[in-house]
XYZ file of C-alpha atoms in Angstrom:
734
model
C 19.708 56.322 18.678
C 21.177 58.363 21.497
C 19.447 60.354 24.212
C 20.831 63.012 26.537
C 19.056 64.814 29.380
C 20.128 68.449 29.821
C 19.191 71.944 30.993
C 16.727 73.821 28.956
C 15.156 76.930 27.501
C 13.652 77.989 24.070
C 10.703 78.547 21.629
C 9.302 81.925 20.594
C 5.701 82.424 19.634
C 6.664 85.775 18.153
C 7.780 84.373 14.815
C 4.998 83.825 12.334
C 4.684 80.512 10.490
C 4.748 81.204 6.786
C 2.433 79.373 4.418
C 4.383 78.083 1.445
C 1.855 76.638 -0.933
C 2.341 79.004 -3.859
C 3.722 77.897 -7.192
C 6.807 80.074 -6.665
C 7.554 78.331 -3.368
C 7.414 74.963 -5.083
C 10.044 76.084 -7.588
C 12.736 77.116 -5.124
C 16.366 76.271 -5.830
C 19.442 75.893 -3.641
C 21.896 78.798 -3.909
C 25.263 78.739 -2.141
C 26.989 81.835 -0.806
C 29.345 83.510 1.643
C 27.939 85.623 4.474
C 31.154 86.416 6.378
C 34.172 87.872 4.568
C 36.923 90.341 5.510
C 39.274 92.324 3.295
C 42.118 94.799 3.835
C 39.451 97.276 4.951
C 39.225 95.439 8.303
C 41.774 96.634 10.866
C 42.849 93.174 11.955
C 43.163 91.939 8.361
C 45.488 94.792 7.469
C 47.874 94.249 10.363
C 48.312 90.521 9.561
C 49.406 91.252 6.021
C 46.277 91.697 3.908
C 47.050 95.245 2.768
C 46.006 95.412 -0.878
C 42.806 93.608 -1.873
C 39.351 94.886 -0.966
C 35.656 94.134 -1.570
C 36.044 94.241 -5.348
C 38.594 91.422 -5.294
C 36.417 89.471 -2.833
C 33.545 89.506 -5.339
C 35.862 88.725 -8.241
C 37.189 85.680 -6.412
C 33.700 84.419 -5.553
C 32.687 84.796 -9.193
C 35.528 82.481 -10.235
C 38.363 84.855 -11.097
C 42.006 84.408 -10.078
C 42.916 86.720 -7.176
C 46.129 87.287 -5.226
C 46.468 85.825 -1.750
C 48.026 88.330 0.706
C 51.236 86.298 0.440
C 51.392 87.033 -3.291
C 50.424 83.749 -4.928
C 47.351 83.173 -7.095
C 44.225 81.513 -5.722
C 40.969 80.549 -7.407
C 37.730 79.073 -6.125
C 36.898 75.647 -7.552
C 33.218 76.426 -8.128
C 31.919 80.033 -8.213
C 29.423 81.126 -5.572
C 25.893 82.345 -6.165
C 25.941 85.241 -3.675
C 28.113 87.046 -1.158
C 28.154 89.775 1.447
C 31.491 91.384 2.348
C 31.419 92.010 6.106
C 34.399 94.141 7.050
C 34.568 95.258 10.674
C 32.674 98.549 10.899
C 34.878 99.960 13.670
C 37.339 102.385 11.993
C 36.628 100.568 8.742
C 39.186 101.254 6.033
C 41.164 103.913 7.912
C 44.567 102.193 7.860
C 44.196 101.269 4.211
C 43.102 104.772 3.243
C 45.812 106.491 5.289
C 48.444 104.419 3.462
C 46.939 105.123 0.042
C 48.470 108.419 -1.189
C 45.549 108.943 -3.566
C 42.924 109.017 -0.785
C 41.665 112.169 0.896
C 42.284 110.665 4.347
C 46.012 110.342 3.627
C 46.186 114.169 3.426
C 44.739 114.732 6.917
C 47.014 115.317 9.938
C 45.623 112.196 11.686
C 46.904 110.077 8.800
C 50.481 110.419 10.049
C 49.556 108.240 13.041
C 48.097 105.626 10.702
C 50.889 105.362 8.154
C 52.941 102.192 8.443
C 56.652 102.853 8.880
C 59.596 101.134 10.514
C 59.020 103.136 13.682
C 55.236 102.869 13.445
C 54.500 99.233 12.493
C 51.001 98.078 11.649
C 50.646 96.142 14.895
C 51.325 99.312 16.925
C 48.652 101.174 14.951
C 46.196 98.340 15.490
C 46.828 98.291 19.235
C 46.128 102.024 19.396
C 42.864 101.720 17.484
C 41.754 98.513 19.213
C 42.464 100.093 22.584
C 40.244 102.992 21.634
C 37.409 100.620 20.734
C 37.779 98.538 23.898
C 37.862 101.588 26.163
C 34.960 103.301 24.345
C 37.169 106.375 23.895
C 36.740 107.052 20.218
C 39.260 109.036 18.214
C 37.309 112.091 17.094
C 39.050 112.619 13.753
C 38.418 109.001 12.752
C 34.877 108.851 14.107
C 33.580 111.631 11.886
C 30.449 110.282 10.131
C 31.663 111.956 6.952
C 34.706 109.683 6.946
C 32.901 106.444 7.823
C 30.087 107.437 5.485
C 32.536 107.851 2.608
C 33.901 104.338 3.129
C 30.366 102.978 3.460
C 29.362 104.641 0.206
C 32.362 103.136 -1.547
C 31.436 99.708 -0.196
C 27.908 100.173 -1.533
C 29.129 101.253 -4.962
C 31.348 98.164 -5.231
C 28.493 95.856 -4.179
C 26.218 97.413 -6.797
C 28.895 97.115 -9.474
C 29.174 93.348 -9.037
C 25.482 92.644 -8.559
C 24.286 90.587 -11.543
C 20.645 89.608 -10.864
C 20.042 86.017 -11.856
C 23.794 85.271 -11.940
C 25.574 86.635 -8.865
C 24.071 88.513 -5.931
C 25.925 90.946 -3.684
C 24.715 92.437 -0.410
C 25.530 95.643 1.413
C 26.683 94.283 4.757
C 29.167 94.730 7.571
C 30.273 93.212 10.883
C 29.286 94.755 14.222
C 32.234 93.733 16.390
C 31.216 93.668 20.034
C 33.735 91.865 22.226
C 33.254 92.719 25.933
C 36.115 91.236 27.973
C 37.248 89.222 24.919
C 33.875 87.449 24.749
C 32.626 87.151 21.180
C 29.286 88.848 20.548
C 29.827 89.660 16.855
C 26.986 90.016 14.362
C 27.021 90.354 10.588
C 24.404 92.881 9.458
C 22.750 92.497 6.033
C 20.547 94.990 4.175
C 17.999 93.870 1.618
C 18.275 96.928 -0.637
C 21.507 98.843 -1.237
C 19.536 101.888 -2.378
C 18.008 102.370 1.088
C 20.920 102.546 3.502
C 21.808 104.575 6.592
C 24.538 107.219 6.201
C 26.946 104.964 8.124
C 26.807 101.684 10.058
C 25.993 101.288 13.743
C 29.253 100.121 15.333
C 30.426 98.628 18.613
C 31.803 102.089 19.404
C 28.208 103.329 19.395
C 27.329 100.482 21.763
C 28.598 96.965 22.378
C 25.195 95.771 23.623
C 23.223 93.705 21.080
C 19.994 95.187 22.422
C 21.133 98.620 21.213
C 22.051 97.193 17.816
C 18.558 95.697 17.534
C 16.950 98.995 18.489
C 18.964 100.734 15.771
C 17.879 98.035 13.331
C 14.249 98.554 14.357
C 14.716 102.206 13.452
C 16.166 101.292 10.074
C 13.215 99.034 9.364
C 10.788 101.828 10.229
C 12.669 104.020 7.758
C 12.106 101.425 5.021
C 15.478 99.682 5.240
C 14.928 95.928 5.614
C 17.817 94.520 7.638
C 18.770 91.367 9.548
C 21.698 90.214 11.679
C 23.571 86.897 11.809
C 25.299 86.053 15.087
C 28.512 84.065 14.829
C 31.139 82.208 16.836
C 28.832 81.557 19.751
C 31.420 78.907 20.668
C 33.785 81.744 21.637
C 31.206 83.825 23.536
C 31.970 82.484 27.026
C 28.320 81.586 27.478
C 26.801 85.021 26.829
C 25.539 84.521 23.260
C 22.438 82.586 24.368
C 21.487 83.789 27.878
C 18.597 82.275 29.808
C 18.120 84.738 32.671
C 19.357 88.283 31.958
C 20.350 90.287 28.897
C 23.718 91.968 28.269
C 22.689 94.891 30.496
C 21.614 92.684 33.387
C 17.878 93.074 32.803
C 15.629 90.003 33.181
C 14.696 88.377 29.891
C 11.079 88.816 28.853
C 8.724 88.495 25.899
C 9.704 91.879 24.452
C 13.408 90.933 24.509
C 12.678 87.611 22.808
C 10.561 89.250 20.124
C 13.159 91.928 19.418
C 15.928 89.355 19.147
C 14.008 87.113 16.761
C 12.850 90.044 14.630
C 16.384 91.312 14.137
C 18.477 88.178 14.447
C 16.780 85.243 12.705
C 20.052 83.487 11.808
C 23.124 82.059 13.508
C 26.389 80.987 11.902
C 26.893 77.320 12.821
C 30.295 76.725 11.201
C 33.215 78.900 10.221
C 37.003 78.935 10.211
C 37.138 79.329 14.005
C 35.090 76.256 14.808
C 31.601 74.785 14.929
C 28.812 76.101 17.161
C 26.340 73.217 16.831
C 27.213 71.419 20.062
C 30.141 70.202 22.160
C 31.029 66.649 23.295
C 30.560 67.664 26.939
C 27.081 69.020 26.174
C 26.072 66.080 23.962
C 28.091 63.117 25.284
C 25.992 60.537 23.444
C 26.440 62.237 20.069
C 29.250 60.328 18.367
C 29.691 63.143 15.823
C 29.774 66.063 18.292
C 33.576 66.301 18.318
C 33.864 68.071 14.970
C 36.097 71.115 14.434
C 35.852 72.165 18.078
C 37.479 75.440 19.129
C 37.013 76.875 22.594
C 38.905 80.014 23.655
C 38.490 83.741 24.272
C 39.634 85.888 21.364
C 43.024 87.454 21.986
C 43.816 85.498 25.158
C 46.270 82.584 25.095
C 45.531 79.496 27.210
C 41.934 80.585 27.700
C 38.666 78.715 27.386
C 35.079 79.759 26.716
C 32.265 78.509 28.942
C 30.207 75.841 27.237
C 26.702 76.593 28.504
C 25.168 79.439 26.546
C 27.665 79.016 23.700
C 26.129 76.394 21.387
C 23.137 76.358 19.062
C 21.658 72.979 19.983
C 21.548 73.825 23.667
C 20.029 77.211 22.782
C 17.301 75.433 20.799
C 16.634 73.190 23.801
C 16.630 76.040 26.289
C 14.299 77.959 24.029
C 11.771 75.148 24.186
C 11.888 75.266 27.972
C 11.496 79.047 27.960
C 8.465 78.700 25.698
C 6.929 76.029 27.903
C 7.502 77.865 31.194
C 7.567 81.558 30.273
C 5.616 81.781 27.032
C 8.403 83.033 24.744
C 11.302 81.596 22.774
C 14.182 83.863 21.688
C 16.082 81.053 19.975
C 14.055 79.901 16.988
C 16.849 80.875 14.622
C 18.022 79.448 11.333
C 21.568 78.273 10.671
C 24.070 79.329 8.032
C 27.724 78.611 7.316
C 30.346 81.328 6.968
C 34.022 82.010 6.597
C 35.521 84.858 8.619
C 38.580 84.703 6.398
C 40.700 87.845 6.675
C 42.398 87.218 3.323
C 39.750 88.741 0.997
C 39.701 85.211 -0.483
C 38.295 82.162 1.299
C 39.258 78.476 1.260
C 36.305 76.080 1.124
C 38.077 72.891 0.062
C 40.234 70.732 2.320
C 42.500 69.947 -0.649
C 42.833 73.612 -1.640
C 43.329 75.188 1.784
C 45.457 78.340 1.981
C 44.785 79.642 5.470
C 42.593 82.518 6.558
C 44.772 84.964 8.459
C 47.031 86.884 6.106
C 50.711 86.033 6.427
C 50.241 84.146 9.712
C 49.067 80.909 8.061
C 49.884 81.544 4.413
C 52.058 78.434 3.902
C 51.670 74.747 4.687
C 54.767 74.876 6.883
C 53.394 77.769 8.929
C 50.015 76.081 9.318
C 51.550 72.855 10.627
C 53.988 74.588 12.983
C 51.617 74.544 15.960
C 51.368 78.321 16.279
C 48.926 79.937 18.689
C 48.000 83.480 17.646
C 45.755 85.677 19.829
C 44.534 82.547 21.616
C 43.787 80.742 18.335
C 45.472 77.409 17.634
C 46.133 77.523 13.885
C 45.906 73.714 13.610
C 42.344 73.844 14.913
C 41.173 76.354 12.328
C 39.282 74.943 9.356
C 37.773 75.600 5.996
C 35.023 78.149 5.537
C 31.419 77.130 5.938
C 28.845 77.877 3.264
C 25.363 79.328 3.486
C 22.700 77.662 1.364
C 19.287 79.221 0.774
C 16.196 77.812 -0.903
C 15.016 80.722 -3.044
C 13.008 81.302 -6.203
C 15.792 83.176 -7.979
C 19.288 84.528 -7.513
C 18.392 88.082 -6.521
C 18.721 90.208 -3.410
C 14.982 90.168 -2.795
C 14.578 86.400 -3.112
C 17.695 85.411 -1.139
C 16.996 87.938 1.621
C 13.423 86.645 1.913
C 14.747 83.085 2.260
C 16.990 84.238 5.093
C 14.091 86.031 6.792
C 11.841 82.964 6.707
C 14.833 80.765 7.719
C 14.614 78.370 4.771
C 18.386 78.157 4.928
C 21.072 75.746 6.041
C 24.793 75.671 6.652
C 27.520 73.363 5.405
C 31.133 72.816 6.404
C 32.203 74.171 3.021
C 30.920 71.470 0.695
C 27.918 71.838 -1.595
C 25.630 69.186 -0.206
C 22.086 69.922 -1.345
C 19.838 69.271 1.652
C 16.077 69.541 2.140
C 13.770 68.897 5.062
C 10.000 69.151 5.444
C 7.673 68.365 8.335
C 4.018 67.444 8.174
C 1.219 65.239 9.495
C 0.217 63.277 6.401
C 3.394 62.421 4.479
C 3.102 59.051 2.784
C 6.035 56.642 2.951
C 5.998 56.467 -0.846
C 6.183 60.241 -1.287
C 9.818 60.280 -2.428
C 9.096 57.929 -5.334
C 7.273 60.826 -6.965
C 9.494 63.096 -9.077
C 7.565 66.152 -7.851
C 7.741 65.164 -4.168
C 8.967 68.626 -3.098
C 5.809 70.249 -4.467
C 3.698 67.870 -2.403
C 5.846 68.542 0.669
C 5.430 72.309 0.289
C 1.697 71.964 -0.244
C 1.001 69.710 2.742
C 3.819 70.523 5.168
C 6.400 73.111 6.186
C 10.063 73.404 5.139
C 13.060 73.930 7.412
C 12.567 77.049 9.507
C 8.822 76.442 9.788
C 6.409 75.609 12.608
C 4.201 72.526 12.735
C 0.741 73.471 13.870
C -0.760 70.937 16.304
C -2.846 68.130 14.834
C -4.962 66.052 17.174
C -4.270 62.300 17.263
C -1.513 62.496 14.628
C 2.222 61.870 14.716
C 4.551 64.104 12.673
C 6.587 62.800 9.772
C 9.627 64.390 8.182
C 10.924 64.238 4.628
C 14.706 64.478 4.279
C 16.762 64.463 1.119
C 20.449 65.075 0.431
C 22.528 65.044 -2.749
C 26.331 64.964 -2.578
C 28.652 67.737 -3.653
C 29.570 66.707 -7.238
C 33.218 67.589 -6.554
C 33.575 65.959 -3.130
C 32.930 62.822 -1.098
C 29.876 60.582 -1.195
C 27.290 60.642 1.588
C 27.420 58.476 4.709
C 24.044 59.160 6.360
C 21.254 61.576 7.210
C 20.388 62.029 10.870
C 17.484 63.790 12.528
C 18.324 65.561 15.784
C 15.318 65.908 18.041
C 15.139 68.083 21.144
C 12.291 68.402 23.624
C 11.481 69.730 27.073
C 9.641 68.288 30.044
C 9.192 69.901 33.456
C 12.077 72.320 33.090
C 14.525 69.705 31.831
C 15.653 69.281 28.235
C 16.424 66.175 26.242
C 17.906 65.293 22.874
C 17.959 62.185 20.740
C 19.673 61.463 17.445
C 18.131 59.174 14.860
C 19.888 57.723 11.815
C 17.120 57.851 9.201
C 18.887 57.210 5.871
C 22.293 55.725 5.132
C 24.460 54.206 2.452
C 25.166 50.522 1.986
C 23.638 47.494 3.688
C 24.528 48.480 7.256
C 21.984 47.830 9.986
C 21.730 49.531 13.391
C 22.894 47.542 16.385
C 19.757 45.918 17.877
C 20.884 46.764 21.432
C 22.427 50.236 21.137
C 20.568 51.400 18.037
C 23.870 52.771 16.730
C 24.618 52.523 13.024
C 28.056 51.046 12.226
C 30.612 53.460 10.706
C 30.573 53.786 6.926
C 34.275 52.873 6.762
C 37.103 54.858 5.214
C 39.006 54.818 1.936
C 41.478 57.510 3.045
C 45.179 56.898 2.482
C 46.576 59.219 5.138
C 50.178 59.151 3.883
C 49.118 60.128 0.362
C 46.157 62.287 1.403
C 43.840 60.546 -1.053
C 40.465 58.834 -0.907
C 38.057 57.121 -3.267
C 34.287 57.268 -3.595
C 33.963 53.477 -3.489
C 31.717 53.757 -0.427
C 28.803 56.018 0.385
C 25.908 57.237 -1.731
C 25.328 59.999 -4.240
C 21.863 60.667 -2.814
C 20.020 59.743 0.366
C 16.362 60.281 1.222
C 13.716 59.104 3.663
C 10.302 59.728 5.137
C 10.674 59.335 8.900
C 7.979 59.309 11.569
C 8.867 60.152 15.167
C 8.459 56.860 17.085
C 8.411 58.568 20.503
C 6.270 61.608 19.846
C 4.460 63.136 22.812
C 1.844 65.683 21.669
C 2.031 67.488 25.014
C 5.738 68.399 24.794
C 7.462 71.209 22.888
C 10.009 69.866 20.383
C 12.300 70.720 17.473
C 13.767 68.595 14.686
C 16.684 69.292 12.347
C 18.652 67.108 9.977
C 22.405 66.610 9.813
C 23.960 65.143 6.679
C 27.376 63.467 6.893
C 29.827 62.685 4.125
C 32.188 59.718 4.112
C 35.630 60.375 5.671
C 38.012 62.446 3.532
C 41.470 63.902 4.301
C 41.577 67.044 6.431
C 43.516 70.078 5.159
C 46.315 69.355 7.641
C 46.727 65.890 6.111
C 46.887 67.399 2.613
C 49.498 69.897 3.831
C 51.572 67.142 5.432
C 51.541 65.127 2.196
C 52.673 68.202 0.241
C 55.603 68.664 2.624
C 56.426 64.962 2.808
C 55.946 64.808 6.588
C 53.617 62.918 8.903
C 50.263 64.565 9.645
C 50.211 66.341 13.020
C 49.193 64.034 15.858
C 47.202 66.774 17.574
C 44.793 67.297 14.681
C 42.316 64.866 13.076
C 43.726 63.146 9.978
C 40.278 62.900 8.388
C 36.974 64.769 8.515
C 33.380 63.970 7.743
C 32.118 67.098 6.022
C 28.488 67.859 6.729
C 25.399 70.012 6.407
C 22.999 71.175 9.118
C 19.450 72.257 8.318
C 17.456 74.824 10.229
C 14.999 73.077 12.580
C 11.262 72.626 12.287
C 9.478 73.402 15.573
C 6.440 71.776 17.171
C 4.313 73.647 19.731
C 1.595 71.614 21.477
C -1.984 72.799 21.631
C -3.389 74.063 24.955
C -5.503 70.892 25.160
C -2.437 68.674 24.723
C -0.513 70.669 27.328
C -3.395 70.277 29.769
C -3.229 66.487 29.381
C 0.545 66.335 29.900
C 2.141 65.525 33.255
C 2.537 68.860 35.019
C 5.363 68.209 37.472
C 6.157 69.838 40.816
C 7.213 73.479 40.909
C 8.829 75.651 43.549
C 5.578 77.625 43.704
C 3.724 74.389 44.497
C 6.148 73.684 47.328
C 5.899 77.116 48.898
C 2.111 77.202 48.598
C 1.931 73.864 50.408
C 3.977 75.252 53.291
C 7.358 73.728 52.401
C 10.366 75.767 53.476
C 13.885 76.086 52.115
C 16.756 74.973 54.325
C 19.029 77.635 55.785
C 22.822 77.618 55.439
C 23.258 75.905 58.793
C 20.611 73.319 57.992
C 22.196 72.613 54.606
C 25.615 72.176 56.179
C 24.261 69.792 58.764
C 22.313 67.819 56.178
C 24.807 67.723 53.324
C 28.473 68.217 54.220
C 30.347 64.939 54.416
C 27.210 62.986 53.507
C 26.229 60.889 50.522
C 22.832 61.770 49.095
C 20.874 59.267 47.060
C 18.785 61.460 44.785
C 16.066 60.536 42.297
C 15.377 62.639 39.245
C 11.576 62.610 39.238
C 11.399 63.377 35.513
C 13.661 60.549 34.289
C 13.342 58.317 37.381
C 17.128 57.914 37.412
C 18.969 57.760 40.722
C 22.312 59.342 41.628
C 24.724 59.277 44.528
C 25.961 62.766 45.401
C 28.849 63.345 47.799
C 29.348 66.817 49.238
C 32.884 66.591 50.568
C 34.154 68.466 53.590
C 36.886 69.941 51.367
C 34.353 71.879 49.295
C 34.280 69.430 46.373
C 31.315 67.362 45.309
C 31.087 64.254 43.146
C 28.081 62.727 41.385
C 27.829 59.124 40.200
C 24.895 57.432 38.566
C 23.634 54.445 40.509
C 24.233 51.087 38.771
C 26.384 52.714 36.127
C 30.004 51.664 35.770
C 31.054 55.058 34.432
C 30.862 57.989 36.890
C 28.571 60.841 35.905
C 29.990 63.987 37.445
C 30.302 67.787 37.308
C 26.658 68.257 36.347
C 25.036 68.097 39.750
C 21.920 65.972 39.745
C 21.524 66.251 35.986
C 20.962 62.942 34.307
C 23.115 61.737 31.448
C 25.759 64.455 31.397
C 29.161 62.998 32.308
C 31.912 65.363 33.364
C 35.509 64.972 32.233
C 36.784 66.145 35.612
C 34.679 63.944 37.901
C 34.099 66.636 40.518
C 33.470 70.317 41.035
C 33.744 72.877 43.800
C 30.695 73.892 45.799
C 29.808 76.301 48.570
C 26.781 76.835 50.774
C 25.634 80.428 50.533
C 22.382 82.342 51.121
C 20.335 79.172 51.474
C 21.697 77.495 48.350
C 24.326 74.963 47.403
C 26.224 76.888 44.731
C 28.257 74.873 42.213
C 29.039 74.819 38.514
C 28.224 73.009 35.293
C 31.154 73.122 32.897
C 32.226 76.387 34.501
C 28.744 77.919 34.591
C 27.387 78.578 38.097
C 23.962 77.443 39.271
C 22.212 76.999 42.599
C 20.538 74.051 44.303
C 17.825 74.779 46.872
C 16.571 72.053 49.225
C 13.054 72.160 50.677
C 11.391 70.194 53.440
C 8.111 68.717 52.244
C 6.499 66.679 54.985
C 9.033 63.979 55.819
C 10.860 64.402 52.485
C 13.573 66.627 51.120
C 12.867 68.019 47.645
C 15.547 69.883 45.664
C 15.223 72.432 42.852
C 17.917 73.647 40.480
C 18.043 77.292 39.467
C 18.443 76.395 35.780
C 15.293 74.284 35.467
C 12.818 77.122 35.176
C 11.011 76.897 38.473
C 10.576 73.116 38.689
C 11.604 71.021 41.688
C 12.639 67.768 40.089
C 14.815 65.998 42.675
C 13.726 63.860 45.609
C 16.286 62.958 48.274
C 15.799 59.213 48.751
C 18.321 58.773 51.569
C 21.260 60.439 53.298
C 24.218 58.432 54.624
C 27.639 59.132 56.159
């Protein structure tokens, strides 16, 4: 068991808890699908070599047919999918493809001459022209005609309808809204429930690159009878702006209306795709031994760049949402999680052993993939297989799958078909899972993933978790439950191993479960299923439950180690696997959380904590710049975190650098000023005294520290702890 103290914010009362006690709910099945796919209709896909195949071939591939890779060789999915939405970029969708198709009406227009690929007018030059237009918000009139975009949209709809086979294979009318201010990823995939009720053309980032405007447009669609939802993705590349805690994309303060609009329109977030995982980061969750999985951290299109960590990961957003709920009364981040691809090949690789890249001709061969290329800021070696979206739905239809996404009874995988379930309740019996119909009981007396646990006086919540391995992949290592909670403006997380394979036992001191082991032969890129389990399940009761604190719980299922795609590629080429990429992976699944909101009575009984308002009402005053300089510069502060009771030494150097170390801890804890249990890789950070605050950073994200005099004490408050003053200065020394 591991615990980490962090910043916080999250939990929205705007989302209704759905009762799921009907017979149909009890008969839900797991369906696996793709919610993020590009074809030659996307501008960037075309210019990297995917010039022929479109949505029709994407559906054919997902249904199990052989389809051509952009490089010309045949590819085929190992196991057909149950559903898919093709999400080509809506900005100038299809124009390059159509201009270069002599049978299309666009190819006959004068503007088409600028879009036709020739020796003197290569595809990359055309892309730069169009992308520049999008970035500068100076649209090209001839290509922005709604009649043109509407024609492409209608063709997309017709193809989706053609391949829709209710009960067998479901297609969605969908697209990607591609907002990217200053290379910061703010993309959303937009899905419609009914292809017969669609707008004339999509809302694009050329209409607005603010998500608030997209949501307003979606609200209008819903009023017109068009049910629609959005899935945010690649938060890990958003530079901290995907999950804000203070202001929206237009600089307006966040409020209840903003939170409600976000959750109404954007109930889902893509947790894993080709360009990395957005669950958490090792520097955000240092005590999570499995946090360092498929990490990518850059700004799209910029080499040698990095994306800010805070505001870029789902787990921290969940935690911050709890704090927002507790302190402000709203939570914009009660979203479900899905897995996606973002392949620009029309076809998508889900299997490590059958990986064929995702970016046209750039990574089409094993040799090219292992060459260490960096394209548009993206390290090809760090890219991975596509994630998968799994939904628990009554049937394989648009209506049923869309409803599952709306109520967030969904989960994401790293590309494997692990079947995962999670329920929360107050009266689950330890013997529940011995009953063949346990899921019916769980639905009847609890809530599934995506649900809310209503308070229950004098009871402790229990959670039912179950996972079955992918029949074509590795056995299971363990199931973990990740818990997050908030107290007095701070956030915490703890990871519990609740079910595992073999006879392993947790370490009695650390609580850590020993590794499952590995059967991987790295040179041969092989493994065996001699370890691990086919199925894991447990009923787990929270041993540290506090009824007065907001909390969330989600499960994470891990497979045994298997070879990574780069190891398979190296074996095919007869070379050593690259040293700068993991040789093995532990594939996994992440469920959507279950949230707990305490009752008003329980909140009233909880420890309240000291707030900045309390300080000012009692006559305490904030130190001025001169007073801060005199008190802090060149001094060592001994500071106690009044929430955790941990003590830190903080040095504010005369050079403008500060260092934090935890008292009685051999390892320095730095670069997260006064925040318990968040070690920094750098050991120090710059600071300045400005406008009555000590201004510094956390992993590149700025925050302020304000120091107050309270009688004969100094009390400090951080700007990212939602109005609480949680730090007492114990002593100051030279």
